[in-house]
XYZ file of C-alpha atoms in Angstrom:
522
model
C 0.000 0.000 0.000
C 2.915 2.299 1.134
C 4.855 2.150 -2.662
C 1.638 1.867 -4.750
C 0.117 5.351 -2.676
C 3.753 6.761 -2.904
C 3.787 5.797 -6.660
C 0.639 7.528 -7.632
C 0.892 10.788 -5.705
C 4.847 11.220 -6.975
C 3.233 11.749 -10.406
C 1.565 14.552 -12.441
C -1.276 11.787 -12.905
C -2.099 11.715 -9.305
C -2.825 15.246 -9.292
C -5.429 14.782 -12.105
C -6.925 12.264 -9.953
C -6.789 14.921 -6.596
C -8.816 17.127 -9.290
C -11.325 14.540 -9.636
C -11.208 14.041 -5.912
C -11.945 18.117 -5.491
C -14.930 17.539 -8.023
C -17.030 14.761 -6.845
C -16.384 16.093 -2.880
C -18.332 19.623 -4.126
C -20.453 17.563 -6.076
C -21.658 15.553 -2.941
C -21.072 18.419 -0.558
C -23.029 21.308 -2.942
C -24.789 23.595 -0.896
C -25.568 26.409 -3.814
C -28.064 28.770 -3.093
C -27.836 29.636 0.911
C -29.928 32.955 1.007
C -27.829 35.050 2.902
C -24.731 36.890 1.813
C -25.000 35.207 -1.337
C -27.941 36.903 -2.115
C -26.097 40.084 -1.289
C -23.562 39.560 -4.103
C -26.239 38.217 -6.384
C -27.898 41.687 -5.742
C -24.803 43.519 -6.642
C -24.584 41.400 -10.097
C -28.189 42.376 -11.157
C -27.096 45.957 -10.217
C -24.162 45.926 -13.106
C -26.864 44.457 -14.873
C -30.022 46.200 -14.631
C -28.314 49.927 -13.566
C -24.806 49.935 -15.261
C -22.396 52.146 -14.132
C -23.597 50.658 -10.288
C -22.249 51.719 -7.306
C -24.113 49.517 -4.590
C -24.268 49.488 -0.916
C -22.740 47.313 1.670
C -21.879 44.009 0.074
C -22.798 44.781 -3.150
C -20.271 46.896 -3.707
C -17.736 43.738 -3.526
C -16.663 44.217 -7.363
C -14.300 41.637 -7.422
C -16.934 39.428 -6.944
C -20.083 41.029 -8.263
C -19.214 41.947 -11.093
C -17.922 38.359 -12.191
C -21.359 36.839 -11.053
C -22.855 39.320 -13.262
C -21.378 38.112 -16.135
C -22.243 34.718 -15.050
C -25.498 35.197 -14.916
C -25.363 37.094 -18.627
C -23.364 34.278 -19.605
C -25.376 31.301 -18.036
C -28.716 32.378 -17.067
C -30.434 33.014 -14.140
C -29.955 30.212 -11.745
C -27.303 28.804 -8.300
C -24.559 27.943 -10.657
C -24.462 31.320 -12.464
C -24.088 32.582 -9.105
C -21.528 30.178 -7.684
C -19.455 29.569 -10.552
C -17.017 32.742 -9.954
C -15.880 31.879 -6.400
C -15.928 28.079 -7.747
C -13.264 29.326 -10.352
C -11.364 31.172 -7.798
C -11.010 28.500 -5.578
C -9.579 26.262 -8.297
C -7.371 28.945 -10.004
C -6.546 29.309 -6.219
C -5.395 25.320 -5.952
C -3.706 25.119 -8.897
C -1.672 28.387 -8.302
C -0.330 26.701 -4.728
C 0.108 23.214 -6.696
C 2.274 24.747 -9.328
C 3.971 26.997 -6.767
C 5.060 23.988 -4.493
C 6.004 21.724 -7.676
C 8.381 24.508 -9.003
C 10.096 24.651 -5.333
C 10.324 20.788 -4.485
C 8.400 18.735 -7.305
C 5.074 16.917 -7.734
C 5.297 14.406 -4.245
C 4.725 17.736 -1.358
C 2.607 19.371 -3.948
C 0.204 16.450 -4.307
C 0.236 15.698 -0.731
C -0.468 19.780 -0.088
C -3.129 19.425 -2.357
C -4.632 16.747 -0.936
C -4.988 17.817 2.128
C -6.258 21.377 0.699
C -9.137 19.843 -1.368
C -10.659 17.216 1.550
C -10.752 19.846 3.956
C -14.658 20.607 4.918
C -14.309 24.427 5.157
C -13.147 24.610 1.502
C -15.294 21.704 -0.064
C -18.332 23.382 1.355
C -17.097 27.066 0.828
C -16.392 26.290 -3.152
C -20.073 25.241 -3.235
C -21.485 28.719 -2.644
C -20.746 32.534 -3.620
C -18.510 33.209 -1.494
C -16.284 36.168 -0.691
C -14.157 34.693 1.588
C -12.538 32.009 -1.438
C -11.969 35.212 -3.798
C -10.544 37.205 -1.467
C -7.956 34.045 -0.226
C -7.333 33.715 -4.066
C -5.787 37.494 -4.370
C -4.561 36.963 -1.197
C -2.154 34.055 -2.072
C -1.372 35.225 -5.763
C 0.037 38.305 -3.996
C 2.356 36.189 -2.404
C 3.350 33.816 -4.755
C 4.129 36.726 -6.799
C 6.616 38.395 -3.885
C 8.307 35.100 -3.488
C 9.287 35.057 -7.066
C 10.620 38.050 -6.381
C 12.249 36.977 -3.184
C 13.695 33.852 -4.289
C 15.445 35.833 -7.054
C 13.404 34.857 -9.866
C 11.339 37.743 -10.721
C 11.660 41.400 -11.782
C 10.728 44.472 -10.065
C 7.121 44.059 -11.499
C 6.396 40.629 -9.751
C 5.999 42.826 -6.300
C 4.161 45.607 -7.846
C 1.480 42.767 -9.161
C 1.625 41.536 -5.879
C 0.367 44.739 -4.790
C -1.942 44.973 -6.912
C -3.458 41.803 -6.469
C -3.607 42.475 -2.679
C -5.478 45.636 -3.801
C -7.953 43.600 -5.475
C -8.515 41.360 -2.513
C -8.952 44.736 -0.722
C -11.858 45.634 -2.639
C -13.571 42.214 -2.572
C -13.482 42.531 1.257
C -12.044 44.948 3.149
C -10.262 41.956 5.583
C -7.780 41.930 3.214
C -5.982 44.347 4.677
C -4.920 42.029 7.135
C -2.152 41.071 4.445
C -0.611 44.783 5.894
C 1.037 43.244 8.918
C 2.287 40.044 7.288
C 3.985 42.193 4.806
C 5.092 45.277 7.643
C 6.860 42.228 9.360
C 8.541 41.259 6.363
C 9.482 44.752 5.827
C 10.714 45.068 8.707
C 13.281 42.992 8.807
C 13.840 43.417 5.648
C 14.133 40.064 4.144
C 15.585 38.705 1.124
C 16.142 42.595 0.009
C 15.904 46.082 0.810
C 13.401 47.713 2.339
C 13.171 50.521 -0.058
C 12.034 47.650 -2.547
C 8.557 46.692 -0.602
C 7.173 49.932 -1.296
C 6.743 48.616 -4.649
C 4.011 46.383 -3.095
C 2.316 49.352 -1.778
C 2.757 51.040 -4.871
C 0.651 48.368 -7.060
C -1.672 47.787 -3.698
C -2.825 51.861 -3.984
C -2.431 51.420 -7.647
C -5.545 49.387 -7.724
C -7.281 51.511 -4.743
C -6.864 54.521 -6.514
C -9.331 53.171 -9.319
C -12.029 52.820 -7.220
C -11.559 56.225 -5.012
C -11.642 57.774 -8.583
C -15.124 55.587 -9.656
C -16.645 56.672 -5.952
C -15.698 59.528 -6.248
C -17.116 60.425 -9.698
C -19.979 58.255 -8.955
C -21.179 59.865 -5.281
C -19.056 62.701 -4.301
C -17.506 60.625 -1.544
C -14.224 59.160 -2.085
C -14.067 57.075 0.854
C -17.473 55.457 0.322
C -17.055 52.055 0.795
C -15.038 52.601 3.548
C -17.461 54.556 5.226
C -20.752 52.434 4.927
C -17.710 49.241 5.818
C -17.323 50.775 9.169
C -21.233 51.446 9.505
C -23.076 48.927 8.765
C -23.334 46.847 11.809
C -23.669 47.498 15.499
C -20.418 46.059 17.522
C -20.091 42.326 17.457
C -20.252 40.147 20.531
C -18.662 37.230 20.694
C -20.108 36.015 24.052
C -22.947 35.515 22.332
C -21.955 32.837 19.664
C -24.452 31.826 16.827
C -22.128 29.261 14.759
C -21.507 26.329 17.278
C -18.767 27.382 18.656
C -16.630 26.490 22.190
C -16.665 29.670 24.004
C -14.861 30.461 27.125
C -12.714 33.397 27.283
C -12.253 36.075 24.370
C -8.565 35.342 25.004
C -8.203 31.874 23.549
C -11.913 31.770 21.884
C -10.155 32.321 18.353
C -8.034 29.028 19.273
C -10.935 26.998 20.657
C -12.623 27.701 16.905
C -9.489 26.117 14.828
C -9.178 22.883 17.225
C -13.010 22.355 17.921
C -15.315 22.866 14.503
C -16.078 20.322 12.024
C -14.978 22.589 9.375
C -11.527 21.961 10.316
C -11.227 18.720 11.835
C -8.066 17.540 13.024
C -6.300 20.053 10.466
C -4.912 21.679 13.639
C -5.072 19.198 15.812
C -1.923 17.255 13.280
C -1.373 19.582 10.706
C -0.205 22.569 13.007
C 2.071 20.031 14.747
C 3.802 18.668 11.150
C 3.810 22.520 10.409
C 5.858 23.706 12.768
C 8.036 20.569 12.895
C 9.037 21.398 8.934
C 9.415 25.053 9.649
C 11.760 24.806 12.700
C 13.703 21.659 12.125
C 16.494 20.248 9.231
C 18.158 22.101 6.849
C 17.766 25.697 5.720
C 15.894 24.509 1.931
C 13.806 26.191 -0.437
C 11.261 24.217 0.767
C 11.522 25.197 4.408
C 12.063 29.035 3.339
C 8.837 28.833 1.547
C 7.101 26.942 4.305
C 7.871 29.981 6.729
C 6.688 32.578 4.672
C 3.352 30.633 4.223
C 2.889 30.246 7.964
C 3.502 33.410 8.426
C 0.715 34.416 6.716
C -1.107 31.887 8.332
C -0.067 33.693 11.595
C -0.733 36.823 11.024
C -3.884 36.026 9.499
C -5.272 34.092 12.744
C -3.647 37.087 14.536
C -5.650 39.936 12.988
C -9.388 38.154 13.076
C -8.339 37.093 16.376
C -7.834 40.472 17.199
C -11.265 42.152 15.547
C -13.257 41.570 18.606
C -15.468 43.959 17.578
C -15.354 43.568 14.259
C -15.534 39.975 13.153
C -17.892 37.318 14.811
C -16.042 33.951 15.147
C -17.389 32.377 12.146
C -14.271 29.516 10.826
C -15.079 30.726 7.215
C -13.023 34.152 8.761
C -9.615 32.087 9.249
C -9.832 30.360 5.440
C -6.324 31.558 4.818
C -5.064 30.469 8.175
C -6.422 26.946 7.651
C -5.057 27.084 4.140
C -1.925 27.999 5.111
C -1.445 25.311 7.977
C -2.859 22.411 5.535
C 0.157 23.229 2.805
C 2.319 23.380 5.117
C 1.999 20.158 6.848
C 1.765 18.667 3.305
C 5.304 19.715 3.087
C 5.857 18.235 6.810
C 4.378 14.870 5.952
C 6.218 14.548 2.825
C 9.456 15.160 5.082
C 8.491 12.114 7.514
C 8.141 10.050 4.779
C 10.512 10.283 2.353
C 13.314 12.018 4.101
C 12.993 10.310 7.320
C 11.482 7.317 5.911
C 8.627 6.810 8.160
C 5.866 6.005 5.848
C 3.921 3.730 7.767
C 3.513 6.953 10.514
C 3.312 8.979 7.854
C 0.311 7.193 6.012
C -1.302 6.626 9.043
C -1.299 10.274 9.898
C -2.815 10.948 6.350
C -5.488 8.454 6.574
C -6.911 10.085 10.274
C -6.666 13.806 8.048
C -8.829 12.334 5.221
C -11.183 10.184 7.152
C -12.079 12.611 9.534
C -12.303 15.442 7.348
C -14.525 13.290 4.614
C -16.474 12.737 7.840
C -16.620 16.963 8.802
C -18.139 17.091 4.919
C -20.448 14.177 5.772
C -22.433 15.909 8.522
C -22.399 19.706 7.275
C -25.790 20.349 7.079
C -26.377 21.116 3.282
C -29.761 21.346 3.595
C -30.808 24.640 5.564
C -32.967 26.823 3.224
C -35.055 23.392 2.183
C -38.259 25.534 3.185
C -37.281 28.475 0.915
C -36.543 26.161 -1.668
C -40.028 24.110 -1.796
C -41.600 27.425 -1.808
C -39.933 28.640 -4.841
C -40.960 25.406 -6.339
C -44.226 25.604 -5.338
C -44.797 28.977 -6.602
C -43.002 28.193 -9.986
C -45.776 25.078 -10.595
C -49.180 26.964 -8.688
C -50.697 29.921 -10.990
C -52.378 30.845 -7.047
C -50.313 33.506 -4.777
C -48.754 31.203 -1.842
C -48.378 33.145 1.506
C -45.842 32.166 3.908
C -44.165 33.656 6.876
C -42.285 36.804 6.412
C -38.704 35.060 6.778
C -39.022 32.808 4.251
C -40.480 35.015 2.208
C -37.625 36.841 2.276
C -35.249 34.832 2.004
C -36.163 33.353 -0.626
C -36.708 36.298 -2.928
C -33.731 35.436 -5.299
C -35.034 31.747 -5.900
C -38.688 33.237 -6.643
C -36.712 36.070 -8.877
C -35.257 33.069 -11.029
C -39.007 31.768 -11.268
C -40.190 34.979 -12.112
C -42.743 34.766 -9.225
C -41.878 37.104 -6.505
C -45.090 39.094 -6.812
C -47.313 35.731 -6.151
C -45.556 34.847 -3.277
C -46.730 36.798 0.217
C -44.892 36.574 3.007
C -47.770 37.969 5.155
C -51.007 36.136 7.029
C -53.259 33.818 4.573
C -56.628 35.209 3.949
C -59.348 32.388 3.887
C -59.198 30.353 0.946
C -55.269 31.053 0.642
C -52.415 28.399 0.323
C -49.999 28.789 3.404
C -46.597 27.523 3.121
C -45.866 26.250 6.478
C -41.981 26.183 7.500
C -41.538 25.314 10.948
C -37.855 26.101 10.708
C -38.588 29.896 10.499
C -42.148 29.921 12.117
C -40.760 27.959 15.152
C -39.289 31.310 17.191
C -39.899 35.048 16.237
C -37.350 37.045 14.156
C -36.785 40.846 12.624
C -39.703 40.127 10.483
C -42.307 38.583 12.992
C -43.640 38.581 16.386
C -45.009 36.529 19.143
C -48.591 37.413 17.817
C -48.365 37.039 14.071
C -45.912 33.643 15.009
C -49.231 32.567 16.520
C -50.973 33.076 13.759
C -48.852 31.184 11.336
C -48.820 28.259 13.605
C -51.098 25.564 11.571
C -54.708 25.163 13.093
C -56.399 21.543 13.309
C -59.154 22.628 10.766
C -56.364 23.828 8.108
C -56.100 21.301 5.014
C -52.824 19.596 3.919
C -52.291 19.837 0.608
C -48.857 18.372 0.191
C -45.929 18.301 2.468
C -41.966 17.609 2.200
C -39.168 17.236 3.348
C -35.256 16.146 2.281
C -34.279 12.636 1.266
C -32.013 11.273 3.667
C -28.323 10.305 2.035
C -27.197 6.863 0.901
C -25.263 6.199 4.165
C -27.879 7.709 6.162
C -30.570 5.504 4.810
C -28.224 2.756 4.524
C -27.199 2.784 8.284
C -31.008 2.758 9.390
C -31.844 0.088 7.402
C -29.191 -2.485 9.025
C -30.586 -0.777 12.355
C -26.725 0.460 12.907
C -28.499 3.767 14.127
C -29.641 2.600 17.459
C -25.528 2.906 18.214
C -25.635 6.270 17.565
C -26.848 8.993 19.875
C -29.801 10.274 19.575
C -28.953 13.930 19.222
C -26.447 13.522 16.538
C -28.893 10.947 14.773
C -31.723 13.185 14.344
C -29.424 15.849 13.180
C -28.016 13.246 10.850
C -31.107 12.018 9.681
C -33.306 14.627 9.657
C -31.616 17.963 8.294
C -34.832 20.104 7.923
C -38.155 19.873 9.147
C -41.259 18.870 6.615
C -42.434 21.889 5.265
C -46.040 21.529 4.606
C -48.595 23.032 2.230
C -52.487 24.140 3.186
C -54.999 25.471 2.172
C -56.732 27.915 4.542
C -60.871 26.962 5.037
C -62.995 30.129 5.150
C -62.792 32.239 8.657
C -60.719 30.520 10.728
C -58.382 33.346 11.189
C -58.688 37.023 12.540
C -58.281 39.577 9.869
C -53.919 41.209 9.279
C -55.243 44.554 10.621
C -54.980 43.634 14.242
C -51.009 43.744 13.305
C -48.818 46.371 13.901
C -47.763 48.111 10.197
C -43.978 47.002 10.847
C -45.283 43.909 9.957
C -47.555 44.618 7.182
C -44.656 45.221 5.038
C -42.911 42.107 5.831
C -42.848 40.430 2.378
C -41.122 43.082 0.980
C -38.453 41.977 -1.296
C -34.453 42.206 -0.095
C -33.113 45.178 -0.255
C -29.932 46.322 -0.587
């Protein structure tokens, strides 16, 4: 097993099979259409579309990535893979550029086993599934590097660290995070490594190259130069991160950021064996290319968990924040794990430590929840097959505008309370506790009555493995907890139909919630 796995990831060939790999995992992990920020972006795009030259708001004034998905959608149609398929680009233009970068520096072996561990990871399998910022941003993030340690190594040309500006100027303006990449470069500066200081202000040069664009479109465009800076540090009250909404451990704002990296399913044991095989490489054996590269990586990496570690205010402690840490931390213990087993010679260790990544980290893909707008997206479909208007709760309503846009059916869908007669999509998911858009009375209302009708209801198909394992009975081994989560990802949604007068009239509501299908805004 040892020489037939070393044989196939030692050639070019293996990494057309870790390409394969990276396809099928999104393929079984695709997510798609999430109705959140997505939506956001997807608003942008329809704003280069439908009001060209478009300045946009909050969000949609993310050009790296809007206007992309704009020509997606021109390109495509209307539809979840329009909208995904520019961040799904970036992430492989991202993969190959670190693949290519590694092989030049040390050959195909580290690079396949870098890769490997880049494209099982959950966080990126299920992050290349939707439009996300966060995997565009990480691409012009890592091109700017690659591109200053051309330079570094003695390679390049003067012009390899103004592009490397430049691209760290783009990743600026496709989320303003990206200035993070500030203080990996200021320590670099600082000591001035590989050559003289007077040569990184080239970087900054080609980073406020590419800023100066859009102060000059703002500008022209509203009068404000600083525009997206200002509605950047506006548009949200102050994060707390005592109050944690993603799942995370949380005990003290000191080490929080560390608890997300070692306890989340979107990392697995990446840090848990990866950090360890990381450092090893980076502070151990011979001064190589290799190692040299390896340092500069985790120093991003470093930095990077430093900085969003640091935003207490700023950033809530989602794991899709440290993407570049965890990207940096699984190439580098690619290159640590090559070390153990070819220098060393400890391929038995070495292949057991690569089997505990992959299984555990197919297993973090295995139980992400892929399924948590099913309500939003039965109602689209619904709608797109029922000539009547469906109501629904306000939430839903709203969050699924942009699947009801691609049906061309957002004006028959309501998100308000059913007259008699009416069809009432029932979605237990968002009608279960009050929101923005609904309260305590009007939840009441929505909750289904004993004289309403069902018409049809739903709910998702269980996966292979899932249906597999209850069928042997190998379920009743398996906590409860974790087996309804397992087995039941949403809640049946359920259509009815409304008899006559068996609800009081909307005008016993407040108006704030009269208005509560209106479509997203921007």
């Amino acid at each position: 097993m040892q020489n037939s796995l070393q044989h196939i990831l030692a050639r070019r060939s293996g990494s057309i099979l870790l390409a394969i790999l990276f396809l099928a995992l999104t393929a079984w992990a695709w997510v798609g259409f999430l109705g959140s920020d997505d939506v956001t972006y997807a608003i942008g795009a329809y704003g280069w579309i439908e009001q060209f030259p478009f300045v946009g708001g909050h969000g949609t004034i993310r050009y790296p990535i809007t206007i992309p998905m704009a020509l997606s959608f021109l390109i495509f149609g209307h539809n979840e893979y329009a909208m995904v398929l520019p961040s799904y680009l970036a992430m492989v233009a991202l993969l190959f550029c670190i693949w290519r970068s590694i092989v030049h520096i040390s050959g195909v072996f580290p690079a396949n086993l870098s890769l490997l561990f880049l494209v099982t990871l959950p966080l990126v399998v299920v992050q290349a599934t939707i439009a996300s910022v966060d995997i565009v941003e990480a691409f012009f993030l890592f091109a700017s590097v690659i591109f200053y340690w051309r330079y570094a190594r003695g390679e390049g040309q003067m012009r390899d660290l103004l592009f490397s500006g430049m691209l760290a100027g783009l990743a600026f303006l496709t989320r303003e995070t990206a200035i993070f990449i500030a203080i990996f470069y200021a320590l670099l500066f600082l000591r001035g490594y590989k050559f003289s200081r007077m040569r990184y202000l080239a970087i900054a040069a080609g980073f406020l190259m590419i800023w100066a664009v859009e102060i000059a479109y703002l500008w022209i465009m509203t009068g404000d130069p600083l525009f997206r800076f200002n509605i950047s540090m506006n548009h949200d009250s102050t994060i707390d991160r005592s109050v944690d909404l993603a799942g995370n451990l949380i005990i003290h704002p000191a080490i929080d950021p560390l608890l997300v990296l070692l306890f989340n399913q979107e990392f697995m044991l990446l840090f848990w064996i990866g950090l360890p095989l990381a450092l090893w490489f980076c502070f151990s054996g011979p001064d190589t290319v290799l190692r040299r590269f390896a340092r500069i990586i985790l120093l991003l990496g470093t930095s990077w968990f430093v900085c969003v570690g640091a935003a207490v205010t700023l950033l809530p402690l989602n794991p899709r924040y440290f993407l570049i840490t965890a990207l940096a931390i699984a190439i580098v213990s690619g290159f640590g794990l090559h070390r153990l087993w070819i220098t060393l010679g400890r391929g038995r260790t070495a292949i057991a430590a690569l089997l505990i990544m992959l299984s555990t980290n197919l297993l973090g893909i295995f139980v992400e929840n892929r399924q948590l707008v099913f309500g939003e997206r039965q109602l689209a479909e619904i709608a797109a097959r029922n000539p009547e208007v469906i109501y629904t709760d306000p939430m839903t309503r709203y969050r699924a505008d942009m699947l009801l846009k691609w049906e061309n059916r957002q004006a028959a869908v309501r998100g308000k309370i059913p007259p008699p007669g009416a069809l009432f999509l029932y979605n237990p998911e968002k009608v279960g506790s009050s929101n923005r858009f609904m309260d305590a009375e009007m939840q009441s209302l929505l909750m289904p009555k004993p004289e309403w009708k069902v018409v049809e209801t739903a709910e998702p198909s269980p996966e292979m493995i899932v249906s597999l394992t209850e069928k042997i009975g190998a379920n009743r081994f398996i906590p409860a907890s974790i087996w309804q989560k397992l087995r039941y990802r949403h809640q049946p949604v359920t259509l009815y139909r409304i008899p006559d007068r068996t609800l009081p009239k909307a005008r016993t509501l407040s108006k704030k919630f009269e208005n509560s299908d209106a479509r997203i805004q921007q």
